[in-house]
Coordinates of C-alpha atoms in Angstrom, one line a residue:
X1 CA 85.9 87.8 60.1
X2 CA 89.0 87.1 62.4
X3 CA 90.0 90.4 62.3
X4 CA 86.2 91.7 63.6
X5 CA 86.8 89.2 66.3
X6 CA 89.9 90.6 67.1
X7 CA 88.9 94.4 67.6
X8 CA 85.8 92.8 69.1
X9 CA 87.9 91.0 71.9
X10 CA 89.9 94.0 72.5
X11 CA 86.6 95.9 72.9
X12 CA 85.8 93.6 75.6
X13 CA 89.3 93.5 77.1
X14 CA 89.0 97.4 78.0
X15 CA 85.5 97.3 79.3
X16 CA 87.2 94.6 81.9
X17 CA 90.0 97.0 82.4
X18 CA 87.4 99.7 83.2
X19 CA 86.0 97.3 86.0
X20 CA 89.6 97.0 87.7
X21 CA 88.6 100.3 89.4
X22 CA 86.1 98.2 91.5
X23 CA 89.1 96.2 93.4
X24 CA 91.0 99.6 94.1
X25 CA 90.9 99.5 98.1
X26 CA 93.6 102.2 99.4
X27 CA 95.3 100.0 101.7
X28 CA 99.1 101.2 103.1
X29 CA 100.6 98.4 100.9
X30 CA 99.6 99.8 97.4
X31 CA 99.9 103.8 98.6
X32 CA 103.5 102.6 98.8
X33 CA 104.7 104.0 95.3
X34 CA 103.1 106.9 95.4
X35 CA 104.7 107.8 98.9
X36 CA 108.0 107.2 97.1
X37 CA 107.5 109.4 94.3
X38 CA 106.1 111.7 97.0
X39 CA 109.3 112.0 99.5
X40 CA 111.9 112.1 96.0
X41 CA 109.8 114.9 94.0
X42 CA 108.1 117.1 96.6
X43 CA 110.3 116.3 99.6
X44 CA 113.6 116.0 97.9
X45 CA 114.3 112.8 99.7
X46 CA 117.1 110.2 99.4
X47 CA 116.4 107.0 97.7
X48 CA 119.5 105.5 99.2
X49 CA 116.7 105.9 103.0
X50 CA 114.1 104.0 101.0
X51 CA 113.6 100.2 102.3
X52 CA 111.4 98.1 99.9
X53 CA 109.9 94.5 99.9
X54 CA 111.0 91.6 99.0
X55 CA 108.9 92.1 95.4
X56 CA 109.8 96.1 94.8
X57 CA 108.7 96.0 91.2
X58 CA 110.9 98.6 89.4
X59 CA 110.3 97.0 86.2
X60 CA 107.3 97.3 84.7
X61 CA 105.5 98.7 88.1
X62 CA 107.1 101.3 89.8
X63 CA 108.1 103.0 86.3
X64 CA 104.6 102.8 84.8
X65 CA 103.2 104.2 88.2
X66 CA 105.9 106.8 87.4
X67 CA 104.5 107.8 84.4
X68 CA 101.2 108.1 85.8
X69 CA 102.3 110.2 88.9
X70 CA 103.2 113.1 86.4
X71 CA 99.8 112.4 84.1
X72 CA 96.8 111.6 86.6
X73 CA 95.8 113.8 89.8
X74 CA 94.8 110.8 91.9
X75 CA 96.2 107.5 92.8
X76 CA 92.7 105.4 92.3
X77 CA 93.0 107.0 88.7
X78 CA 97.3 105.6 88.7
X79 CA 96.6 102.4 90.1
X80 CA 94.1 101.8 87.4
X81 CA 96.5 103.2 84.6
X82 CA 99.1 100.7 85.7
X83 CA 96.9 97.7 85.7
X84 CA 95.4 99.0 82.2
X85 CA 99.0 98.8 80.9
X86 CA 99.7 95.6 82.5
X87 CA 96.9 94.0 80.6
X88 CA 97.4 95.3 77.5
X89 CA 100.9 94.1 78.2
X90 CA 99.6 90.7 79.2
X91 CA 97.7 90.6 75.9
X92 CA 100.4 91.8 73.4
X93 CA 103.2 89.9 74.5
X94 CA 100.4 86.6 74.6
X95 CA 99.5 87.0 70.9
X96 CA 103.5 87.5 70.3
X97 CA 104.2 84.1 71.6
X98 CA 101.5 82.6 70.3
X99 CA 102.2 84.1 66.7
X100 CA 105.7 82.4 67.2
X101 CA 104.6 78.9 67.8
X102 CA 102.1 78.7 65.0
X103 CA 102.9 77.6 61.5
X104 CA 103.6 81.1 59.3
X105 CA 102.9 83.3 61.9
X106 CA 99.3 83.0 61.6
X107 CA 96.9 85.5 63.4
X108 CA 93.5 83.5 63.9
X109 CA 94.5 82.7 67.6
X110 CA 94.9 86.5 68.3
X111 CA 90.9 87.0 69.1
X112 CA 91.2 84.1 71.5
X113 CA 94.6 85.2 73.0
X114 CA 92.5 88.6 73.5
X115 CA 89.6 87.0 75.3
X116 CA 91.2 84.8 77.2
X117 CA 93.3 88.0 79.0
X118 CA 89.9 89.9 79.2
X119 CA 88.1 86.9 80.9
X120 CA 91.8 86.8 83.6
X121 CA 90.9 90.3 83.8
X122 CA 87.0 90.4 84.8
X123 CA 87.9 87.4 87.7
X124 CA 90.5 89.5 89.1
X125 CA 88.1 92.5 89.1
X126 CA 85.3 90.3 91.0
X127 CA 87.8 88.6 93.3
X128 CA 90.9 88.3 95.6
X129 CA 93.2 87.1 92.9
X130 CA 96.5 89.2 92.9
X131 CA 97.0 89.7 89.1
X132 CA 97.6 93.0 88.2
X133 CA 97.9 96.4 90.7
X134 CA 95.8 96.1 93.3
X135 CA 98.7 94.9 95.7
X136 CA 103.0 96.2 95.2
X137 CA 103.5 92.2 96.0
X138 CA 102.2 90.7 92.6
X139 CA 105.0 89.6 91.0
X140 CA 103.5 90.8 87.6
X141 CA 106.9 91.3 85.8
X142 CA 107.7 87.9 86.2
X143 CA 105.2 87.1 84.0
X144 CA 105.5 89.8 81.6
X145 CA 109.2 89.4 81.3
X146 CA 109.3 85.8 81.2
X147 CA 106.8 85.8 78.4
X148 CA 109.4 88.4 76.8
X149 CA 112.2 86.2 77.7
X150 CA 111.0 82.9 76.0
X151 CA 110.6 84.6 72.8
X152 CA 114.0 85.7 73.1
X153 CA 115.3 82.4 74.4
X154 CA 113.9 81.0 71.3
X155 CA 114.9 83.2 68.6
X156 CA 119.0 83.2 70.1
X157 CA 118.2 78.8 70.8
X158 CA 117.8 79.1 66.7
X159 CA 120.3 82.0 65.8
X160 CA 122.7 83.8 67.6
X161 CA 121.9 88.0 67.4
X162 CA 124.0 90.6 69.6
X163 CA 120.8 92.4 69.6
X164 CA 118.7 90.0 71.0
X165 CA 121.1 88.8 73.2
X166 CA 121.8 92.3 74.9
X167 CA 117.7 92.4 75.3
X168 CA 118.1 88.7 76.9
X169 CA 120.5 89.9 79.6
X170 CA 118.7 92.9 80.2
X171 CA 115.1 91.4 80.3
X172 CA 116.4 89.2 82.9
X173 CA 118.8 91.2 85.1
X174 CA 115.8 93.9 85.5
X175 CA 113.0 91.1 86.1
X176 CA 115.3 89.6 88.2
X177 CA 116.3 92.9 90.6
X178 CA 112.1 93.7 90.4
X179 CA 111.2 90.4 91.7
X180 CA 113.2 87.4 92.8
X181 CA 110.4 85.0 91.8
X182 CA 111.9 85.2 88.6
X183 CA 114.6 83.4 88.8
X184 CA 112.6 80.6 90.1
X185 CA 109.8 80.8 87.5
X186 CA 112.1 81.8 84.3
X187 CA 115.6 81.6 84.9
X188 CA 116.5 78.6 86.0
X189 CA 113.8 76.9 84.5
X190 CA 115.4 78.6 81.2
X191 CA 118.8 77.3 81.7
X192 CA 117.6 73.6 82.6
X193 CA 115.9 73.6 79.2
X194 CA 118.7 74.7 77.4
X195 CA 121.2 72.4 79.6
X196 CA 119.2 69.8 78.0
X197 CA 119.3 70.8 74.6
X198 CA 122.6 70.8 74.9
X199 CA 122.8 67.4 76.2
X200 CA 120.4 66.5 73.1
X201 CA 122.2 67.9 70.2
X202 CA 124.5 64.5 70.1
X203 CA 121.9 62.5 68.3
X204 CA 122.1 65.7 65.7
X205 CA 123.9 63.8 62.3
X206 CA 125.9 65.8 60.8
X207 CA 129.1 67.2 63.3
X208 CA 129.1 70.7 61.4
X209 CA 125.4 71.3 62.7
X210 CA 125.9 69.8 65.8
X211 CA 128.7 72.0 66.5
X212 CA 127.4 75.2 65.2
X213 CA 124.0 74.3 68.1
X214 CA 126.3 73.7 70.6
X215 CA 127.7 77.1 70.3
X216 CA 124.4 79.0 70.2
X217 CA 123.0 77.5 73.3
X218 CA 126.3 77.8 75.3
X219 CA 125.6 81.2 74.1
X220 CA 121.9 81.1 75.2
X221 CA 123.1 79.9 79.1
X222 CA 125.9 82.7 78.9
X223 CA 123.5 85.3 78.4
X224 CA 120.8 83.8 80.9
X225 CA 123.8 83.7 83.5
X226 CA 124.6 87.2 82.8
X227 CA 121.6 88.5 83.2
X228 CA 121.8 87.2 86.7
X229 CA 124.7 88.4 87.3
X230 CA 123.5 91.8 86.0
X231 CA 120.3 91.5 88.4
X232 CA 122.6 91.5 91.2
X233 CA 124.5 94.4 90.6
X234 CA 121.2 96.2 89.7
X235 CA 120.2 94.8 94.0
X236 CA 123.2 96.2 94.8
X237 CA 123.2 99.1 93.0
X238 CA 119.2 100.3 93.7
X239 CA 118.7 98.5 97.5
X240 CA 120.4 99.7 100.2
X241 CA 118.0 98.1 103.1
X242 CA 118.0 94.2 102.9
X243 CA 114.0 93.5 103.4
X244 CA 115.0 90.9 105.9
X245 CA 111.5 90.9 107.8
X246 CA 109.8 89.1 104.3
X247 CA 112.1 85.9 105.1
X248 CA 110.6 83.8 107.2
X249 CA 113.2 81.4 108.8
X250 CA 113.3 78.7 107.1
X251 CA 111.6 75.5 109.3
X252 CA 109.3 72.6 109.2
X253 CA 106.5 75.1 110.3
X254 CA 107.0 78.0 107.9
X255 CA 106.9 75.0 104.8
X256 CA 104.1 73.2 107.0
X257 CA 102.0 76.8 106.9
X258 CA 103.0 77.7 103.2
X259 CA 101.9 74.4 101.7
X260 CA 98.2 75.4 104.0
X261 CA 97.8 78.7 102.4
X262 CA 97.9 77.0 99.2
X263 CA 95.8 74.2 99.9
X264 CA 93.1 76.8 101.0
X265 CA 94.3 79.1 97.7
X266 CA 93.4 76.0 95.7
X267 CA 90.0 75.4 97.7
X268 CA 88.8 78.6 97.4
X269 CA 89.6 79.0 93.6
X270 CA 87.1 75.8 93.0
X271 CA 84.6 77.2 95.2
X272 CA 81.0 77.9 93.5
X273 CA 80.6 81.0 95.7
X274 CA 82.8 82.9 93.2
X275 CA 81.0 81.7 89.3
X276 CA 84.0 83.4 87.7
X277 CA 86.9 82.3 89.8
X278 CA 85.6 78.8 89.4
X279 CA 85.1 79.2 85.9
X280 CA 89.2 80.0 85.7
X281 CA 90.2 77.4 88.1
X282 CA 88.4 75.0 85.4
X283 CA 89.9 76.8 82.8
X284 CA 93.5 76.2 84.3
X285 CA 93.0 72.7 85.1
X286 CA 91.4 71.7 81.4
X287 CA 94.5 73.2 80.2
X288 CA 97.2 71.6 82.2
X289 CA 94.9 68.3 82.0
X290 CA 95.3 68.6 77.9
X291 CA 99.0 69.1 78.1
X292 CA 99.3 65.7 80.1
X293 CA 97.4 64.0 78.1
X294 CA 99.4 65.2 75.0
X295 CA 102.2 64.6 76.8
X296 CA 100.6 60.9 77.1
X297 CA 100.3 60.6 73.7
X298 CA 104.1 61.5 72.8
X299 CA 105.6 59.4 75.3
X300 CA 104.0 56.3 74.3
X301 CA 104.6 57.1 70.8
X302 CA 108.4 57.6 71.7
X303 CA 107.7 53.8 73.6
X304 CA 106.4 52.7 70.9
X305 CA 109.0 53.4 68.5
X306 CA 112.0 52.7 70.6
X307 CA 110.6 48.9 70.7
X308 CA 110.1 48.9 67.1
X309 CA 113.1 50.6 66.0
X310 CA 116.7 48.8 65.2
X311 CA 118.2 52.2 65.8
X312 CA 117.2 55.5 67.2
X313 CA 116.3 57.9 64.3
X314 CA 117.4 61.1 64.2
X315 CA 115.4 64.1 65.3
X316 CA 113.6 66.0 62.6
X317 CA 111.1 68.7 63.2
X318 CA 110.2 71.8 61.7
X319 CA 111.3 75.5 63.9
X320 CA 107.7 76.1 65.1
X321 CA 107.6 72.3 66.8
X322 CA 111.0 72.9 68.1
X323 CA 109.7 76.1 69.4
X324 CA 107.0 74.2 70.5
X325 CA 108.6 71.0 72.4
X326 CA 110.7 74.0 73.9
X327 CA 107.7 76.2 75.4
X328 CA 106.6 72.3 76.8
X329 CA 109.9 71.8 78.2
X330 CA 110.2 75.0 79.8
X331 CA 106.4 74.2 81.3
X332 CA 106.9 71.2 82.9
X333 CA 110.3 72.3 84.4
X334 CA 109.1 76.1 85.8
X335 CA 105.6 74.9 87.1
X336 CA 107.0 72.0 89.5
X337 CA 109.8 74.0 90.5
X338 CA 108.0 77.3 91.3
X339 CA 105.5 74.9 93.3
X340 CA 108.2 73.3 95.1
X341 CA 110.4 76.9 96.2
X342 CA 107.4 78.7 96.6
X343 CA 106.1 75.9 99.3
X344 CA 109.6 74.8 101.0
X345 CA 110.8 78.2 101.2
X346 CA 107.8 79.6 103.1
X347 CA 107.1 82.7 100.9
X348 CA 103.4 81.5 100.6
X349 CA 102.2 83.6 103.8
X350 CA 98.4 84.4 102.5
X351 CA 95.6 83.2 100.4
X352 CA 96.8 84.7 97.2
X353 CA 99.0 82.4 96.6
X354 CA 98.5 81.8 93.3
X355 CA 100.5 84.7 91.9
X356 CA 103.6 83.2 92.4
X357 CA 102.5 80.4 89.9
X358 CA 101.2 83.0 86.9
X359 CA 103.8 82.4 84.5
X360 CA 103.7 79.0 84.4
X361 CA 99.8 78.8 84.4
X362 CA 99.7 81.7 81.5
X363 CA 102.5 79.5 79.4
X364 CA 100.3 76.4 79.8
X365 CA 96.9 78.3 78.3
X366 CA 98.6 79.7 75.7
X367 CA 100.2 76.4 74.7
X368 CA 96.8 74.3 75.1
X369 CA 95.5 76.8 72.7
X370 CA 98.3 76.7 69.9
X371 CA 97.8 72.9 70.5
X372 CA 94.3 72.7 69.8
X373 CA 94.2 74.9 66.9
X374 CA 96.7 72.9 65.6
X375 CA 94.7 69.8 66.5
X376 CA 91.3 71.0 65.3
X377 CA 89.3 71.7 62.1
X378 CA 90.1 75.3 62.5
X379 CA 87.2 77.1 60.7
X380 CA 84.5 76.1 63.2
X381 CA 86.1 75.3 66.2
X382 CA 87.6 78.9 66.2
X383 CA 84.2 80.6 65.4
X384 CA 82.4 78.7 68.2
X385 CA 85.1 79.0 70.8
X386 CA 85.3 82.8 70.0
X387 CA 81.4 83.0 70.2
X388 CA 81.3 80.8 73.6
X389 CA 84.1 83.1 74.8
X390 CA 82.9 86.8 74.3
X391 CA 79.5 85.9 75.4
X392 CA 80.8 84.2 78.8
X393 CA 83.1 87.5 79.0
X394 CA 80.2 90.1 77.4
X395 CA 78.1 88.3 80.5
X396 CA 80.6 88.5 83.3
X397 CA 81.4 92.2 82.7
X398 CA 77.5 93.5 82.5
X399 CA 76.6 91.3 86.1
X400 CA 79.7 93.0 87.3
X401 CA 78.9 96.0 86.5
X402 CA 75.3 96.6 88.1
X403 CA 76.6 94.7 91.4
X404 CA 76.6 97.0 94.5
X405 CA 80.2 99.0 95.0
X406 CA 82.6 97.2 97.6
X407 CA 83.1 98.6 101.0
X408 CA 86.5 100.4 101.0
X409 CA 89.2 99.8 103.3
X410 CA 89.0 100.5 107.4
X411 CA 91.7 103.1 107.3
X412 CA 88.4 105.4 105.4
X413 CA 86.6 105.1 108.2
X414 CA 89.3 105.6 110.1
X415 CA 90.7 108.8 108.1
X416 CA 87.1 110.2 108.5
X417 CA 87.5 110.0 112.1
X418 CA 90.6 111.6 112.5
X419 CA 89.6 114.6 110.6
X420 CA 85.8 115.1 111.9
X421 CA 88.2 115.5 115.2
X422 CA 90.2 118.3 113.0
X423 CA 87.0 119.9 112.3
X424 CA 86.1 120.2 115.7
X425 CA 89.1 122.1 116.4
X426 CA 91.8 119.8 117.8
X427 CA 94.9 121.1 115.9
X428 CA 95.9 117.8 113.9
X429 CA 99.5 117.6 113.3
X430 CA 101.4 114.8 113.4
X431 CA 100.4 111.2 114.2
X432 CA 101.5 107.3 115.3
X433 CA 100.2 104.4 113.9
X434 CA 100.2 100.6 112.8
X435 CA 101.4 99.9 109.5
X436 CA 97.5 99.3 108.4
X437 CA 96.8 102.8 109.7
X438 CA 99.5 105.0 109.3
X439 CA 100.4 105.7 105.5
X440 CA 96.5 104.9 104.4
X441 CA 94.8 107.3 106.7
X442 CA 98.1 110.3 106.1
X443 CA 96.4 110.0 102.5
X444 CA 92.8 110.4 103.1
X445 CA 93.9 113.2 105.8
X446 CA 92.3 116.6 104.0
X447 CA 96.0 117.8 104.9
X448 CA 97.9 114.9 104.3
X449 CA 99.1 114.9 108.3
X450 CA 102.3 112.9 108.9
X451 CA 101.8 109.2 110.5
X452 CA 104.6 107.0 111.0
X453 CA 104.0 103.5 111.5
X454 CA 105.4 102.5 114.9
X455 CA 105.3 99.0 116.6
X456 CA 103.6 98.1 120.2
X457 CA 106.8 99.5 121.8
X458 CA 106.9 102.7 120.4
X459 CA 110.0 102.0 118.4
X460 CA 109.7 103.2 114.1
X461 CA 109.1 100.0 111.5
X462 CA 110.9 100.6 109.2
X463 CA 108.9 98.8 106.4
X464 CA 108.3 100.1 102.7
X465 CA 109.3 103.1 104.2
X466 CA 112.2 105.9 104.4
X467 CA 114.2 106.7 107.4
X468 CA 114.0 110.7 106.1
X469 CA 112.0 112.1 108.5
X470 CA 113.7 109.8 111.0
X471 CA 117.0 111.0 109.8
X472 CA 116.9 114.5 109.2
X473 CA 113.6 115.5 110.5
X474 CA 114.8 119.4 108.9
X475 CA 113.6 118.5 105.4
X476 CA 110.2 117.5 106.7
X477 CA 108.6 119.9 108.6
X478 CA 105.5 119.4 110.5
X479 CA 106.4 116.5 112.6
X480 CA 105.0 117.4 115.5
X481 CA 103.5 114.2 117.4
X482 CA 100.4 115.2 119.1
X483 CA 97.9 112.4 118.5
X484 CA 97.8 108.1 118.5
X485 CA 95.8 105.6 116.2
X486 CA 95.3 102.7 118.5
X487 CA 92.6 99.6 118.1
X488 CA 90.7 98.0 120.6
X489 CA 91.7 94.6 122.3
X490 CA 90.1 91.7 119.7
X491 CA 89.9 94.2 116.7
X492 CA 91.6 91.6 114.2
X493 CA 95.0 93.9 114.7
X494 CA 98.2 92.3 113.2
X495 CA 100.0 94.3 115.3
X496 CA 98.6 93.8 118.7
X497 CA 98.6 97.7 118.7
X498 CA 96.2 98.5 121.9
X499 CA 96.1 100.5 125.0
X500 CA 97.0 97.4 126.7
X501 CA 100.1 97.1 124.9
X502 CA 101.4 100.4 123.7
X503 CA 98.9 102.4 125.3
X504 CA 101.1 101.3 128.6
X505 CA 104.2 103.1 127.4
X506 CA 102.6 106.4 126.1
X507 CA 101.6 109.4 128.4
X508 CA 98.0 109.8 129.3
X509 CA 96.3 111.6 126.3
X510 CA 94.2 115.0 126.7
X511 CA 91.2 113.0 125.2
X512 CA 90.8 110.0 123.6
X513 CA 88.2 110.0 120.7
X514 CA 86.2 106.7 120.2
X515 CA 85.6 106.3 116.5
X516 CA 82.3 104.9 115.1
X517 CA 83.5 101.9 113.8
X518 CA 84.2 100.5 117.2
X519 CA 87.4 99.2 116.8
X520 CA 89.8 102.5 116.7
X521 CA 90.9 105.0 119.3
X522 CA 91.9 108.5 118.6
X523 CA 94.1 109.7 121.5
X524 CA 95.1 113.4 121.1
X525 CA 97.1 115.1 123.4
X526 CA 97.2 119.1 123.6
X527 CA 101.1 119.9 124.4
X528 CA 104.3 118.2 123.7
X529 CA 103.9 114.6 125.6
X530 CA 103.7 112.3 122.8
X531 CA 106.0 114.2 121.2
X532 CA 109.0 113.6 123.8
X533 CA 108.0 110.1 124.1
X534 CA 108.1 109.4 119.8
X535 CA 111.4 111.6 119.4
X536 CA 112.9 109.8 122.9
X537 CA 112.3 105.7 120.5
X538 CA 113.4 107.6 117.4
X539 CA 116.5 108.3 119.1
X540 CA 117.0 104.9 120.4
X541 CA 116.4 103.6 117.1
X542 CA 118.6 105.7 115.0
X543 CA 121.6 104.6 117.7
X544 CA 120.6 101.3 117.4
X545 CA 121.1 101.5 113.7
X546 CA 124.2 103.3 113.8
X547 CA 125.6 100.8 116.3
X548 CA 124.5 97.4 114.5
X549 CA 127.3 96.6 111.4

């Protein structure tokens, strides 16, 4: 029967991947791999001109998306690809932990494991939660990898093994150069566990033991530092342009404004608006509620026993409870301190805020779940929490599928108003744009027409971008500036990107096209004016490059 359940759960899992396609809004942000692979393939660009964010996601992102550049025609059909494999990631490495910290090796959880990843799945298809591709800022190898480095952790925290030791340093030297959250989340969370197992392994009895477990954590925090230190020289080695503009100084208001978004994050994941994002946020908070109270239980046992003792007694449990008390230790050290440098250094800059916390928050489900199988009469409470599961997914999935499709982003209405001005002639070649505008409406162009994102004065951002056709403009031909994306005064625009601003420094345009979403301005000139102007800022900001050490 558990093994129906468990091809069951998988069933349901990849209908929920098939409803990812729903959240895939083609935005500048996520386009951002693709115009990579783009500029290095077709173009024969330079990596070495590539800046990235903060989060640039080599490892599992960018070389998964890879993979699906050369397979799939499309990026909707890549993105989707990447978030398949991220959940089927999710879900194997889940049931691989899980295996690990119950007695034998036992595989009655897996179904549940399963579900539980499918149910993730469906709420980030019906809502704003960053989990898997729809953004290049989701941190998702933090969680992959740190599930990957636990088990690891583990088996080398029992029995040193070259092999898995090489995997160790490796796992976290390229989770660490993908995303720095990691070393907040996994790392050093990692190394304060096994700091204080080393402290613990004093009350161990006999010396020869003691010894020999000494040895193979100091090994354990060797490896863990290493694989730092080998995250570093992969930064070195693979960034060349320090993403400086994703560091906000660091100040009572950026921690003031940080510790907001959350507060709203956490707000509008118990809102009833959203039936399935509530449903998690419940989920979540039953879990981490059923760790403290186990927690509870320990400690006053621990009390208890410490009054009633003559002596402390030495420590005896089984590998699977070790394993066990470890995956707890590691929990209640990562979640605080991922809360606490996520908050005081200001990275929290948006309502998704909750993607810097997924490790943690998947470690704690999966260990309230080994707990209460462990806890439980097994037979039935399995059955029925299977049953009450697939349905609640099973449910979710077919109301998701007959809702109405979402509207797509603003840069399609936009693109479509930039080429019905091609098809009536204008010669389309080469445009300026906010960061919004430029790269998403290039890609809906029926001729993929240059834009470079500019700011309000005109001068190239160079964000998640390349320098190349800044640079040596000879390898990309075609960049011939002959028409503006602009936004009306009060349109919501981040970048404050209107006539009054850099309209004021542009010559006047041949026309200006009024597009029927009311918000954007196509200004199209006929010879070379915005041309002269463009070339004129990309001059002064190549110089300015050049000139600044």
């Amino acid at each position: 029967m558990s093994r129906l359940e468990t091809w069951l759960a998988w069933i349901l899992l990849a209908v929920a991947i098939s409803l990812l396609h729903l959240r895939i809004v083609l935005q500048s942000d996520i386009l951002f791999y693709d115009d990579l692979l783009n500029d290095l393939i077709v173009h024969g660009g330079a990596w070495s001109n590539w800046k990235f964010s903060a989060a640039p996601g080599f490892f599992p992102d960018l070389a998964l998306y890879a993979v699906g550049f050369f397979v799939f025609p499309d990026v909707p059909s890549r993105i989707l690809f990447v978030s398949a494999m991220q959940a089927v990631a999710l879900a194997l490495l889940s049931i691989a932990l899980v295996r690990r910290l119950t007695r034998h090796g036992l595989r009655r959880n897996d179904a549940q494991v399963v579900l539980a990843v499918a149910f993730a799945t469906l709420v980030s298809a019906q809502s704003g939660m960053w989990l898997y591709f729809q953004t290049t800022n989701n941190h998702f190898g933090a969680v992959l990898f740190g599930l990957l480095g636990t088990m690891l952790a583990l088996r080398l925290a029992r029995q040193s093994s070259w092999p898995h030791a090489l995997a160790l340093l490796v796992v976290v030297g390229a989770a660490g150069v993908s995303s720095r959250l990691f070393v907040l989340t996994f790392t050093l969370p990692c190394l304060a566990v096994a700091a204080m197992a080393l402290l613990l392994t004093r009350r161990t009895e006999r010396s020869a033991l003691r010894q020999q477990r000494t040895a193979t954590l100091a090994r354990l925090i060797a490896v863990l530092a290493g694989g730092q230190v080998l995250a570093m020289l992969l930064e070195h080695l693979l960034i060349h342009h320090i993403p400086v503009e994703a560091r906000p100084p660091l100040s009572v208001e950026s921690i003031s404004a940080s510790l907001t978004f959350l507060t709203r994050a956490t707000v509008a994941a118990f809102d009833h608006d959203n039936v399935a994002t509530l449903l998690l946020a419940l989920l979540l908070s039953g879990c981490l509620l059923y760790l403290l109270y186990l927690l509870y239980l320990r400690l006053s046992r621990k009390i208890h026993h410490d009054h009633a003792a003559t002596a402390p007694a030495p420590i005896r449990t089984d590998a699977v409870d070790s394993d066990i008390q470890a995956v707890g230790a590691l929990l209640c050290v990562s979640l605080p301190l991922t809360i606490a440098g996520a908050v005081f250094s200001g990275a929290i800059v948006d309502n998704a805020g909750y993607r810097y916390l997924a490790f943690p928050l998947v470690l704690a489900v999966l260990l309230a779940l080994v707990h209460a199988n462990r806890r439980a009469c097994r037979l039935w409470w399995a059955h029925r929490v299977w049953v009450a599961g697939a349905a609640l997914v099973a449910g979710n999935a077919a109301w998701l599928a007959y809702q109405a499709p979402q509207p797509g982003a603003p840069s399609t209405a936009v693109a479509q108003c930039v080429a019905a001005a091609g098809a009536e002639g204008f010669p389309l070649q080469a445009g300026i744009a906010d960061y919004w505008n430029a790269r998403a409406v290039s890609y809906q162009l029926p001729d993929r027409n240059p834009i470079i994102a500019t700011l309000r004065d005109v001068s190239p951002l160079f964000w998640v971008s390349t320098l190349g056709p800044l640079s040596n403009p000879d390898r990309y031909p075609g960049y011939h500036y002959n028409f503006a994306i602009l936004r009306r005064p009060g349109g919501g625009d981040q970048f404050d990107y209107t006539p009054e601003t850099i309209g004021r420094l542009l010559p006047r345009p041949a026309r200006i096209r009024t597009c029927p979403d009311g918000v954007t301005q196509l200004w199209l000139y006929n010879d070379a004016e915005l041309h002269t102007v463009v070339q004129a800022a990309i001059t002064t900001f190549m110089q300015q490059r050049k000139n600044t050490p």
